[in-house]
Coordinates of N, CA and C in Angstrom, one line a residue:
M731 N -55.0 10.3 97.5 CA -55.6 9.0 97.9 C -55.5 8.8 99.4
T732 N -56.6 8.5 100.1 CA -56.6 8.2 101.5 C -56.1 6.8 101.9
C733 N -55.7 6.6 103.1 CA -55.3 5.3 103.5 C -56.4 4.2 103.3
E734 N -57.6 4.6 103.6 CA -58.7 3.7 103.4 C -58.9 3.3 102.0
Q735 N -58.8 4.3 101.0 CA -58.8 4.0 99.6 C -57.7 3.1 99.2
C736 N -56.5 3.3 99.7 CA -55.3 2.6 99.4 C -55.4 1.1 99.8
I737 N -55.9 0.9 101.1 CA -56.1 -0.5 101.6 C -57.1 -1.2 100.7
E738 N -58.2 -0.6 100.3 CA -59.1 -1.2 99.4 C -58.6 -1.6 98.1
S739 N -57.6 -0.8 97.6 CA -57.0 -1.0 96.3 C -55.8 -1.9 96.3
I740 N -55.3 -2.3 97.4 CA -54.0 -3.1 97.5 C -54.2 -4.4 96.8
G741 N -55.4 -5.1 97.1 CA -55.6 -6.4 96.5 C -55.6 -6.3 95.0
P742 N -56.5 -5.4 94.3 CA -56.4 -5.3 92.9 C -55.1 -4.8 92.4
Y743 N -54.4 -4.0 93.1 CA -53.0 -3.6 92.7 C -52.1 -4.8 92.7
F744 N -52.2 -5.6 93.7 CA -51.3 -6.8 93.8 C -51.6 -7.8 92.6
D745 N -52.9 -7.9 92.2 CA -53.3 -8.8 91.1 C -53.2 -8.1 89.8
G746 N -52.7 -6.9 89.7 CA -52.6 -6.2 88.4 C -53.9 -5.9 87.7
E747 N -54.9 -5.6 88.5 CA -56.2 -5.3 87.9 C -56.5 -3.8 87.8
L748 N -55.6 -3.0 88.2 CA -55.9 -1.5 88.2 C -55.5 -0.9 86.9
S749 N -56.1 0.2 86.6 CA -55.7 0.9 85.4 C -54.3 1.6 85.7
A750 N -53.7 2.1 84.7 CA -52.4 2.8 84.8 C -52.5 4.0 85.8
E751 N -53.6 4.7 85.7 CA -53.8 5.9 86.5 C -54.0 5.5 88.0
E752 N -54.8 4.5 88.2 CA -55.1 4.0 89.6 C -53.8 3.4 90.2
R753 N -53.1 2.7 89.4 CA -51.8 2.1 89.9 C -50.8 3.1 90.3
A754 N -50.7 4.2 89.5 CA -49.8 5.3 89.8 C -50.2 5.9 91.1
Q755 N -51.5 6.1 91.4 CA -52.0 6.7 92.6 C -51.6 5.8 93.8
V756 N -51.8 4.5 93.7 CA -51.4 3.6 94.8 C -50.0 3.7 95.1
E757 N -49.1 3.6 94.0 CA -47.7 3.7 94.2 C -47.2 5.0 94.8
E758 N -47.9 6.1 94.4 CA -47.5 7.4 95.0 C -47.8 7.4 96.5
H759 N -49.0 6.8 96.9 CA -49.4 6.8 98.3 C -48.5 5.9 99.1
L760 N -48.1 4.7 98.5 CA -47.2 3.8 99.2 C -45.8 4.4 99.5
R761 N -45.4 5.3 98.6 CA -44.1 6.0 98.8 C -44.1 6.9 100.1
D762 N -45.3 7.4 100.4 CA -45.3 8.4 101.5 C -46.0 7.8 102.7
C763 N -46.5 6.6 102.7 CA -47.3 6.1 103.9 C -46.7 4.8 104.4
P764 N -46.0 4.9 105.5 CA -45.4 3.6 106.1 C -46.4 2.6 106.4
E765 N -47.6 3.0 106.9 CA -48.6 2.0 107.4 C -49.1 1.2 106.2
C766 N -49.5 1.9 105.1 CA -50.0 1.2 103.9 C -48.9 0.4 103.2
T767 N -47.6 0.9 103.3 CA -46.5 0.1 102.8 C -46.3 -1.2 103.5
A768 N -46.5 -1.1 104.8 CA -46.4 -2.3 105.7 C -47.5 -3.3 105.3
A769 N -48.7 -2.8 105.1 CA -49.8 -3.7 104.7 C -49.5 -4.4 103.4
H770 N -49.0 -3.6 102.4 CA -48.6 -4.2 101.1 C -47.6 -5.2 101.2
R771 N -46.6 -5.0 102.1 CA -45.5 -5.9 102.3 C -46.0 -7.2 103.0
Q772 N -46.9 -7.0 103.9 CA -47.5 -8.2 104.6 C -48.3 -9.1 103.6
L773 N -49.0 -8.4 102.7 CA -49.8 -9.2 101.6 C -48.8 -10.0 100.7
T774 N -47.7 -9.3 100.3 CA -46.7 -10.0 99.5 C -46.1 -11.1 100.2
E775 N -45.7 -10.9 101.5 CA -45.1 -12.0 102.2 C -46.0 -13.2 102.5
T776 N -47.3 -12.9 102.7 CA -48.3 -13.9 102.9 C -48.5 -14.8 101.7
S777 N -48.5 -14.1 100.6 CA -48.7 -14.8 99.3 C -47.5 -15.7 99.0
S778 N -46.3 -15.2 99.3 CA -45.0 -16.0 99.1 C -45.0 -17.2 100.0
R779 N -45.4 -17.0 101.3 CA -45.4 -18.2 102.2 C -46.4 -19.2 101.8
L780 N -47.5 -18.8 101.3 CA -48.5 -19.8 100.8 C -48.0 -20.6 99.6
R781 N -47.4 -19.9 98.7 CA -46.8 -20.5 97.5 C -45.7 -21.5 97.9
A782 N -44.9 -21.1 98.8 CA -43.7 -22.0 99.2 C -44.1 -23.2 100.0
G783 N -45.1 -23.0 100.9 CA -45.5 -24.1 101.8 C -46.7 -24.8 101.5
L784 N -47.3 -24.6 100.3 CA -48.5 -25.2 99.9 C -48.3 -26.7 99.7
V785 N -49.2 -27.5 100.4 CA -49.2 -29.0 100.2 C -50.4 -29.3 99.3
R786 N -50.1 -30.0 98.3 CA -51.1 -30.3 97.3 C -51.7 -31.8 97.5
Y787 N -53.0 -31.9 97.6 CA -53.6 -33.2 97.6 C -54.6 -33.3 96.5
E788 N -54.8 -34.5 96.0 CA -55.8 -34.8 95.0 C -57.0 -35.3 95.7
A789 N -58.2 -34.6 95.6 CA -59.4 -35.0 96.2 C -59.9 -36.3 95.6
P790 N -60.3 -37.3 96.4 CA -60.9 -38.5 95.8 C -62.2 -38.2 95.2
D791 N -62.7 -39.2 94.4 CA -63.9 -39.0 93.6 C -65.1 -38.7 94.5
V792 N -65.3 -39.4 95.6 CA -66.4 -39.2 96.5 C -66.4 -37.7 97.0
L793 N -65.3 -37.2 97.4 CA -65.2 -35.8 97.9 C -65.6 -34.8 96.8
R794 N -65.1 -35.1 95.6 CA -65.4 -34.2 94.5 C -66.9 -34.2 94.2
A795 N -67.5 -35.4 94.3 CA -69.0 -35.4 94.1 C -69.7 -34.6 95.2
R796 N -69.3 -34.7 96.4 CA -69.9 -33.9 97.5 C -69.8 -32.4 97.2
I797 N -68.6 -32.0 96.8 CA -68.4 -30.6 96.5 C -69.3 -30.1 95.4
R798 N -69.3 -30.9 94.3 CA -70.2 -30.6 93.2 C -71.6 -30.4 93.6
S799 N -72.1 -31.4 94.5 CA -73.4 -31.3 95.0 C -73.7 -30.1 95.8
S800 N -72.7 -29.7 96.7 CA -72.9 -28.5 97.5 C -72.9 -27.2 96.7
L801 N -72.1 -27.2 95.7 CA -72.0 -26.0 94.8 C -73.3 -25.9 94.0
G802 N -74.0 -27.0 93.8 CA -75.3 -26.9 93.0 C -76.4 -26.4 93.8
E803 N -76.3 -26.4 95.2 CA -77.4 -25.9 96.0 C -77.4 -24.4 96.0
P804 N -78.7 -23.8 95.9 CA -78.8 -22.3 95.9 C -78.3 -21.7 97.2
A805 N -77.6 -20.7 97.1 CA -77.1 -20.0 98.3 C -78.3 -19.3 99.1
R806 N -78.2 -19.3 100.4 CA -79.2 -18.7 101.2 C -79.0 -17.2 101.1
D807 N -80.2 -16.5 101.0 CA -80.1 -15.0 100.9 C -80.4 -14.5 102.2
A808 N -79.4 -13.9 102.8 CA -79.5 -13.4 104.2 C -79.9 -11.9 104.1
G809 N -80.0 -11.3 102.9 CA -80.4 -9.9 102.8 C -79.2 -9.0 102.9
P810 N -79.3 -7.8 102.6 CA -78.2 -6.8 102.7 C -77.7 -6.6 104.1
R811 N -76.5 -6.5 104.3 CA -75.9 -6.3 105.6 C -75.1 -5.0 105.7
L812 N -75.4 -4.2 106.6 CA -74.8 -2.9 106.7 C -73.5 -3.0 107.5
V813 N -72.5 -2.4 107.1 CA -71.2 -2.5 107.7 C -70.8 -1.1 108.2
P814 N -70.6 -0.9 109.5 CA -70.2 0.4 110.0 C -69.0 1.0 109.3
L815 N -69.0 2.3 109.1 CA -67.9 2.9 108.3 C -66.5 2.7 109.0
A816 N -66.5 2.6 110.3 CA -65.2 2.4 111.0 C -64.7 1.0 110.8
S817 N -65.5 0.1 110.4 CA -65.1 -1.3 110.3 C -64.7 -1.6 108.8
R818 N -65.0 -0.7 107.9 CA -64.9 -1.0 106.5 C -63.4 -1.2 106.1
S819 N -62.5 -0.4 106.6 CA -61.1 -0.5 106.3 C -60.5 -1.9 106.8
R820 N -61.0 -2.3 108.0 CA -60.5 -3.6 108.5 C -61.1 -4.7 107.7
L821 N -62.4 -4.6 107.3 CA -63.0 -5.6 106.5 C -62.3 -5.7 105.1
A822 N -62.0 -4.5 104.5 CA -61.3 -4.5 103.2 C -59.9 -5.2 103.3
W823 N -59.2 -5.0 104.4 CA -57.9 -5.6 104.6 C -58.0 -7.1 104.8
T824 N -59.0 -7.5 105.5 CA -59.3 -9.0 105.7 C -59.6 -9.6 104.4
R825 N -60.4 -9.0 103.6 CA -60.8 -9.5 102.3 C -59.5 -9.6 101.4
T826 N -58.7 -8.6 101.5 CA -57.5 -8.6 100.7 C -56.6 -9.7 101.0
I827 N -56.4 -10.0 102.3 CA -55.5 -11.2 102.7 C -56.2 -12.5 102.2
A828 N -57.5 -12.6 102.3 CA -58.2 -13.8 101.9 C -58.0 -14.0 100.4
A829 N -58.2 -12.8 99.6 CA -58.0 -12.9 98.2 C -56.6 -13.3 97.8
A830 N -55.6 -12.9 98.5 CA -54.2 -13.2 98.2 C -54.0 -14.7 98.4
A831 N -54.6 -15.3 99.5 CA -54.5 -16.7 99.7 C -55.1 -17.5 98.6
V832 N -56.3 -17.1 98.1 CA -57.0 -17.8 97.0 C -56.1 -17.7 95.8
V833 N -55.6 -16.5 95.5 CA -54.8 -16.3 94.3 C -53.6 -17.3 94.3
A834 N -52.9 -17.3 95.5 CA -51.8 -18.2 95.6 C -52.1 -19.7 95.4
V835 N -53.2 -20.1 96.0 CA -53.6 -21.5 95.9 C -53.9 -21.8 94.5
L836 N -54.7 -21.0 93.8 CA -55.1 -21.2 92.4 C -53.9 -21.2 91.5
S837 N -53.0 -20.2 91.7 CA -51.9 -20.2 90.9 C -51.0 -21.4 91.0
S838 N -50.8 -21.9 92.2 CA -50.0 -23.1 92.4 C -50.6 -24.3 91.8
G839 N -52.0 -24.4 92.0 CA -52.7 -25.5 91.4 C -52.6 -25.5 89.9
L840 N -52.7 -24.3 89.2 CA -52.6 -24.3 87.8 C -51.3 -24.7 87.3
T841 N -50.2 -24.3 88.1 CA -48.9 -24.7 87.7 C -48.7 -26.2 87.8
F842 N -49.3 -26.8 88.9 CA -49.2 -28.2 89.1 C -49.9 -29.0 88.0
V843 N -51.1 -28.5 87.6 CA -51.8 -29.2 86.5 C -51.0 -29.1 85.2
T844 N -50.4 -27.9 84.9 CA -49.7 -27.7 83.7 C -48.5 -28.7 83.7
M845 N -47.8 -28.8 84.8 CA -46.6 -29.6 84.8 C -46.9 -31.1 84.6
R846 N -48.2 -31.5 85.0 CA -48.5 -32.9 84.9 C -49.3 -33.1 83.6
G847 N -49.3 -32.2 82.7 CA -50.1 -32.4 81.5 C -49.6 -33.5 80.7
R848 N -50.5 -34.2 80.0 CA -50.1 -35.3 79.2 C -50.7 -35.1 77.8
A849 N -50.4 -36.0 76.9 CA -50.9 -35.9 75.5 C -52.4 -36.0 75.5
P850 N -53.0 -35.4 74.5 CA -54.5 -35.4 74.5 C -55.0 -36.8 74.4
A851 N -56.1 -37.0 75.1 CA -56.7 -38.4 75.2 C -57.4 -38.7 73.8
S852 N -57.6 -40.0 73.5 CA -58.3 -40.4 72.3 C -59.8 -40.0 72.6
S853 N -60.5 -40.0 71.5 CA -62.0 -39.6 71.6 C -62.7 -40.7 72.4
L854 N -62.3 -42.0 72.3 CA -63.0 -43.0 73.1 C -62.6 -42.9 74.5
Q855 N -61.4 -42.6 74.8 CA -61.0 -42.4 76.2 C -61.7 -41.2 76.8
Q856 N -61.9 -40.2 76.0 CA -62.6 -39.0 76.5 C -64.0 -39.3 76.8
E857 N -64.7 -40.1 76.0 CA -66.1 -40.5 76.2 C -66.2 -41.3 77.5
V858 N -65.2 -42.2 77.7 CA -65.2 -43.0 78.9 C -65.0 -42.1 80.2
L859 N -64.1 -41.2 80.0 CA -63.8 -40.3 81.2 C -65.0 -39.4 81.5
S860 N -65.7 -38.9 80.4 CA -66.9 -38.1 80.6 C -68.0 -38.9 81.3
S861 N -68.2 -40.1 81.0 CA -69.1 -41.0 81.6 C -68.8 -41.2 83.1
H862 N -67.5 -41.4 83.4 CA -67.0 -41.6 84.7 C -67.3 -40.3 85.6
I863 N -67.0 -39.2 85.1 CA -67.2 -37.9 85.8 C -68.7 -37.7 86.0
R864 N -69.5 -37.9 85.0 CA -70.9 -37.7 85.1 C -71.5 -38.6 86.1
S865 N -70.9 -39.8 86.3 CA -71.5 -40.8 87.3 C -71.3 -40.2 88.7
L866 N -70.3 -39.3 88.9 CA -70.0 -38.8 90.3 C -71.0 -37.7 90.7
M867 N -71.8 -37.3 89.8 CA -72.9 -36.3 90.2 C -73.9 -37.0 91.1
P868 N -74.5 -36.3 92.0 CA -75.5 -37.0 92.9 C -76.6 -37.7 92.1
G869 N -76.8 -39.0 92.5 CA -77.9 -39.8 91.9 C -77.6 -40.4 90.6
H870 N -76.3 -40.3 90.1 CA -75.9 -40.9 88.8 C -75.0 -42.1 88.9
L871 N -74.6 -42.5 90.1 CA -73.6 -43.5 90.2 C -74.1 -44.9 89.8
T872 N -75.3 -45.3 90.3 CA -75.9 -46.6 90.0 C -77.3 -46.5 89.6
D873 N -77.7 -47.4 88.7 CA -79.2 -47.6 88.4 C -79.7 -48.8 89.3
V874 N -78.8 -49.7 89.6 CA -79.2 -50.8 90.5 C -78.1 -50.8 91.6
E875 N -78.5 -50.5 92.8 CA -77.6 -50.4 93.9 C -77.6 -51.7 94.7
S876 N -76.5 -52.4 94.7 CA -76.5 -53.7 95.4 C -75.0 -54.2 95.5
N877 N -74.7 -54.9 96.6 CA -73.4 -55.5 96.8 C -73.4 -57.0 96.5
D878 N -74.5 -57.4 95.9 CA -74.7 -58.8 95.5 C -74.7 -59.0 94.0
Q879 N -73.7 -59.8 93.5 CA -73.6 -59.9 92.1 C -74.8 -60.6 91.5
H880 N -75.6 -61.4 92.3 CA -76.8 -62.0 91.8 C -77.9 -61.1 91.6
N881 N -77.8 -59.9 92.1 CA -78.8 -58.8 91.8 C -78.3 -57.9 90.7
V882 N -77.0 -57.7 90.6 CA -76.5 -56.7 89.6 C -76.4 -57.3 88.2
K883 N -75.8 -58.5 88.1 CA -75.6 -59.2 86.8 C -77.0 -59.4 86.1
P884 N -78.0 -60.0 86.7 CA -79.3 -60.2 86.0 C -79.9 -58.9 85.6
W885 N -79.6 -57.8 86.3 CA -80.3 -56.5 85.9 C -79.9 -56.0 84.5
F886 N -78.7 -56.4 84.0 CA -78.3 -56.0 82.7 C -79.0 -56.8 81.6
N887 N -79.6 -57.9 81.9 CA -80.2 -58.8 80.9 C -81.3 -58.0 80.1
G888 N -81.2 -57.9 78.8 CA -82.1 -57.2 78.0 C -81.8 -55.7 77.8
R889 N -80.9 -55.2 78.6 CA -80.5 -53.8 78.5 C -79.2 -53.6 77.7
V890 N -78.4 -54.6 77.7 CA -77.2 -54.6 76.9 C -77.0 -55.9 76.1
N891 N -76.2 -55.9 75.1 CA -76.1 -57.1 74.2 C -75.4 -58.2 74.9
A892 N -74.5 -57.9 75.9 CA -73.9 -59.0 76.7 C -73.7 -58.6 78.1
S893 N -74.3 -59.4 79.0 CA -74.2 -59.1 80.4 C -72.8 -59.3 80.9
P894 N -72.2 -58.3 81.7 CA -70.8 -58.4 82.1 C -70.6 -59.3 83.3
D895 N -69.4 -59.7 83.5 CA -69.0 -60.5 84.7 C -69.1 -59.5 85.9
V896 N -69.6 -60.0 87.0 CA -69.8 -59.1 88.2 C -69.2 -59.9 89.4
P897 N -67.9 -60.1 89.5 CA -67.4 -60.8 90.7 C -67.4 -59.9 91.9
R898 N -67.6 -60.6 93.1 CA -67.5 -59.9 94.3 C -66.1 -59.8 94.8
L899 N -65.6 -58.6 95.1 CA -64.2 -58.5 95.6 C -64.1 -57.8 96.9
D900 N -65.2 -57.9 97.7 CA -65.3 -57.3 99.0 C -64.2 -57.7 99.9
S901 N -63.9 -59.0 99.9 CA -62.9 -59.6 100.8 C -61.5 -59.1 100.5
L902 N -61.3 -58.6 99.2 CA -60.0 -58.2 98.8 C -59.9 -56.6 98.8
G903 N -60.9 -56.0 99.4 CA -60.8 -54.5 99.6 C -61.5 -53.7 98.5
F904 N -62.3 -54.3 97.6 CA -62.9 -53.6 96.6 C -64.4 -53.9 96.6
P905 N -65.2 -53.4 97.5 CA -66.6 -53.7 97.6 C -67.4 -53.3 96.3
L906 N -68.3 -54.2 95.9 CA -69.2 -54.0 94.8 C -70.3 -53.0 95.3
V907 N -70.6 -52.0 94.5 CA -71.6 -51.0 94.8 C -72.9 -51.2 94.0
G908 N -72.8 -51.6 92.7 CA -73.9 -51.7 91.9 C -73.6 -51.6 90.4
G909 N -74.6 -51.3 89.6 CA -74.3 -51.1 88.2 C -75.2 -50.1 87.6
R910 N -75.0 -49.7 86.4 CA -75.8 -48.8 85.6 C -75.6 -48.9 84.1
L911 N -76.4 -48.3 83.4 CA -76.3 -48.3 81.9 C -75.7 -47.0 81.5
D912 N -74.7 -47.1 80.6 CA -74.1 -45.9 80.0 C -74.2 -46.0 78.4
Y913 N -73.9 -44.9 77.8 CA -73.9 -44.8 76.3 C -72.5 -44.3 75.8
I914 N -71.7 -45.2 75.2 CA -70.4 -44.9 74.8 C -70.1 -45.4 73.4
D915 N -69.5 -44.7 72.6 CA -69.1 -45.1 71.2 C -70.3 -45.6 70.4
G916 N -71.5 -45.0 70.6 CA -72.6 -45.2 69.8 C -73.5 -46.4 70.2
H917 N -73.3 -47.0 71.4 CA -74.1 -48.1 71.8 C -74.2 -48.2 73.4
N918 N -75.2 -48.9 73.8 CA -75.3 -49.1 75.3 C -74.1 -49.8 75.9
V919 N -73.8 -49.4 77.1 CA -72.6 -50.0 77.7 C -73.0 -50.4 79.1
A920 N -72.5 -51.6 79.6 CA -72.7 -52.0 80.9 C -71.6 -51.4 81.8
T921 N -72.0 -50.9 83.0 CA -71.0 -50.3 83.9 C -71.2 -50.9 85.3
V922 N -70.2 -51.6 85.8 CA -70.2 -52.1 87.1 C -69.3 -51.3 88.0
V923 N -69.8 -50.9 89.2 CA -69.2 -50.0 90.1 C -68.7 -50.6 91.3
Y924 N -67.4 -50.3 91.6 CA -66.7 -50.8 92.8 C -66.2 -49.5 93.5
T925 N -65.8 -49.7 94.8 CA -65.1 -48.6 95.5 C -63.8 -49.2 96.2
R926 N -63.0 -48.2 96.5 CA -61.7 -48.5 97.2 C -61.5 -47.3 98.2
R927 N -61.8 -47.5 99.5 CA -61.8 -46.4 100.4 C -62.8 -45.3 99.9
Q928 N -62.3 -44.1 99.6 CA -63.1 -43.0 99.1 C -63.1 -42.9 97.6
H929 N -62.6 -43.9 96.9 CA -62.4 -43.8 95.4 C -63.4 -44.7 94.7
V930 N -64.0 -44.1 93.7 CA -65.0 -44.9 92.9 C -64.2 -45.5 91.7
I931 N -64.5 -46.8 91.4 CA -64.0 -47.5 90.2 C -65.1 -47.9 89.3
N932 N -65.1 -47.3 88.1 CA -66.1 -47.7 87.1 C -65.5 -48.7 86.2
V933 N -66.2 -49.8 85.9 CA -65.7 -50.8 84.9 C -66.7 -50.9 83.8
F934 N -66.3 -50.3 82.6 CA -67.2 -50.2 81.4 C -66.9 -51.5 80.6
S935 N -67.9 -52.1 80.0 CA -67.6 -53.2 79.1 C -68.7 -53.3 78.0
W936 N -68.3 -53.7 76.8 CA -69.3 -53.9 75.7 C -68.6 -54.8 74.7
P937 N -69.5 -55.5 73.9 CA -69.0 -56.4 72.8 C -68.2 -55.6 71.8
A938 N -67.0 -56.1 71.4 CA -66.2 -55.5 70.4 C -65.4 -56.5 69.5
A939 N -65.4 -56.2 68.2 CA -64.7 -57.1 67.3 C -63.2 -56.8 67.4
G940 N -62.4 -57.8 67.0 CA -60.9 -57.6 67.0 C -60.2 -58.6 67.9
D941 N -58.9 -58.7 67.7 CA -58.1 -59.6 68.5 C -58.1 -59.1 70.0
D942 N -57.7 -60.1 70.8 CA -57.6 -59.8 72.3 C -56.5 -58.7 72.5
L943 N -56.7 -57.9 73.5 CA -55.8 -56.8 73.8 C -55.4 -56.9 75.2
A944 N -54.1 -57.1 75.4 CA -53.6 -57.1 76.8 C -53.8 -55.8 77.5
P945 N -54.0 -55.8 78.8 CA -54.3 -54.5 79.6 C -53.3 -53.4 79.3
V946 N -53.8 -52.3 78.9 CA -52.9 -51.1 78.7 C -53.3 -50.0 79.6
A947 N -52.4 -49.5 80.4 CA -52.7 -48.4 81.3 C -52.3 -47.0 80.8
S948 N -53.1 -46.1 81.1 CA -52.9 -44.7 80.7 C -53.5 -43.7 81.7
S949 N -53.2 -42.4 81.6 CA -53.7 -41.4 82.6 C -54.1 -40.2 81.8
A950 N -55.1 -39.5 82.3 CA -55.4 -38.2 81.7 C -56.3 -37.4 82.7
N951 N -56.0 -36.1 82.9 CA -56.8 -35.2 83.7 C -56.9 -35.7 85.2
G952 N -55.8 -36.4 85.7 CA -55.9 -36.9 87.1 C -56.6 -38.2 87.3
Y953 N -57.0 -38.8 86.2 CA -57.7 -40.1 86.3 C -56.8 -41.2 85.6
H954 N -57.0 -42.4 86.0 CA -56.2 -43.5 85.4 C -57.1 -44.5 84.8
F955 N -56.6 -45.1 83.7 CA -57.4 -46.0 82.8 C -56.6 -47.3 82.6
I956 N -57.4 -48.4 82.5 CA -56.8 -49.7 82.1 C -57.8 -50.2 81.0
R957 N -57.3 -50.3 79.8 CA -58.1 -50.8 78.7 C -57.7 -52.2 78.3
S958 N -58.6 -53.1 78.0 CA -58.3 -54.5 77.6 C -59.4 -55.0 76.7
R959 N -59.1 -56.0 76.0 CA -60.1 -56.7 75.1 C -59.9 -58.2 75.3
R960 N -61.0 -58.9 75.6 CA -60.8 -60.4 75.8 C -62.1 -61.1 75.5
N961 N -62.0 -62.1 74.7 CA -63.2 -62.9 74.3 C -64.3 -62.1 73.7
G962 N -63.9 -61.1 72.9 CA -64.9 -60.3 72.2 C -65.5 -59.2 73.0
M963 N -65.0 -58.9 74.2 CA -65.5 -57.9 75.1 C -64.4 -56.8 75.4
E964 N -64.8 -55.6 75.0 CA -63.9 -54.4 75.4 C -64.2 -54.0 76.8
S965 N -63.1 -53.7 77.5 CA -63.3 -53.3 78.9 C -62.4 -52.1 79.2
W966 N -63.0 -51.1 80.0 CA -62.3 -49.9 80.4 C -62.5 -49.8 81.9
I967 N -61.4 -49.7 82.7 CA -61.5 -49.5 84.1 C -61.0 -48.1 84.4
V968 N -61.8 -47.3 85.1 CA -61.5 -45.9 85.3 C -61.6 -45.5 86.8
S969 N -60.6 -44.7 87.3 CA -60.7 -44.3 88.7 C -59.6 -43.2 88.9
D970 N -59.7 -42.5 90.0 CA -58.6 -41.7 90.4 C -57.8 -42.4 91.5
L971 N -58.1 -43.6 91.7 CA -57.2 -44.5 92.6 C -55.8 -44.5 92.0
N972 N -54.8 -44.7 92.9 CA -53.5 -44.7 92.4 C -53.2 -45.9 91.5
P973 N -52.4 -45.7 90.5 CA -52.2 -46.7 89.4 C -51.8 -48.1 90.0
A974 N -51.0 -48.2 91.0 CA -50.6 -49.5 91.5 C -51.8 -50.3 92.0
E975 N -52.7 -49.7 92.8 CA -53.9 -50.4 93.3 C -54.9 -50.7 92.2
L976 N -55.0 -49.7 91.2 CA -55.9 -50.0 90.1 C -55.5 -51.2 89.3
E977 N -54.2 -51.3 89.1 CA -53.7 -52.5 88.3 C -53.9 -53.8 89.1
S978 N -53.8 -53.7 90.4 CA -54.0 -54.8 91.3 C -55.5 -55.2 91.2
F979 N -56.4 -54.2 91.2 CA -57.8 -54.5 91.0 C -58.1 -55.1 89.6
S980 N -57.4 -54.6 88.6 CA -57.6 -55.2 87.2 C -57.2 -56.7 87.2
R981 N -56.2 -57.0 87.9 CA -55.7 -58.4 87.9 C -56.8 -59.3 88.6
M982 N -57.3 -58.8 89.7 CA -58.3 -59.5 90.5 C -59.5 -59.7 89.6
L983 N -59.9 -58.7 88.9 CA -61.1 -58.7 88.1 C -61.0 -59.7 87.0
A984 N -59.8 -59.8 86.4 CA -59.5 -60.7 85.3 C -59.6 -62.2 85.8
R985 N -59.2 -62.4 87.0 CA -59.2 -63.8 87.6 C -60.6 -64.2 87.9

C-alpha cells in the first residue's frame, strides 16, 4: 500500500468501514510509515477535541424552516471537475479531516438526543406536533397573514365550528402573525400563530366535550406543549421556546 492509498483509506479506517483485508493493509502500512501514522494520530486527536469541546445549541423554529427550505432547492450542477494528480492526496486528507468533524458532531448530537429522550408521546400530541412541524415548511405557516385580530378572528368564521380567541400580545413580546386551518383528531382545527424572537408559537383549538382541564405542560422531540380545556374548547400550545416563557405566554393568553 502506498502513502497516497493509505491517506485515502484513513477516514474509512477510522469509521470502521473497511473490510478485514483492507484494514489489515492500512495497519501494516501505519506500522512502517511515520508520516501516515502522524496523519492518523492527527485525525484521532481532532475528533477527540471536537467531541470534548462541542457546544450544543438548539436551532429555533425559524432557522430550522430556512434550513429545510435550502435543502429542498436543487443543487447547481457545475459539471465534472478535474483534480491534478499531485493535489489528490492533499484533497483526500482535507476530506478526511472534514469527515472526522462531521462524524464527531453527529455522534455527539445523537448522544445528546438519546440522553434527553422522553416517554413516547400520545397519538393526539403526535398529531399536534406533526402539524406544528409541517407549518414550518415554506408557505405553510399562515393562511391569513395579519397582526390584527380583527382580520384573523373573522377569517375562521364558517371554516371551523367555533372561532378562537385572538388576543394581541405584541406589547408583551408575543406578536400575532396570523392564522391557518389544520386537521387534527378527525376535524378541522383553528390555529393562531404568534412568535417570540425567532421562535414560532402555534395555538391549536377546537370544541371538545368533557370537564375543564387545567394547563398541563409536557415535552417531546425538543418541543414543548401546554394542553388545556376550558368552556368546551380544547387548546394546545406548541413551540420550541423555553418552557418558562411558553408558560408565561399561556397565562397571558388565558387572561
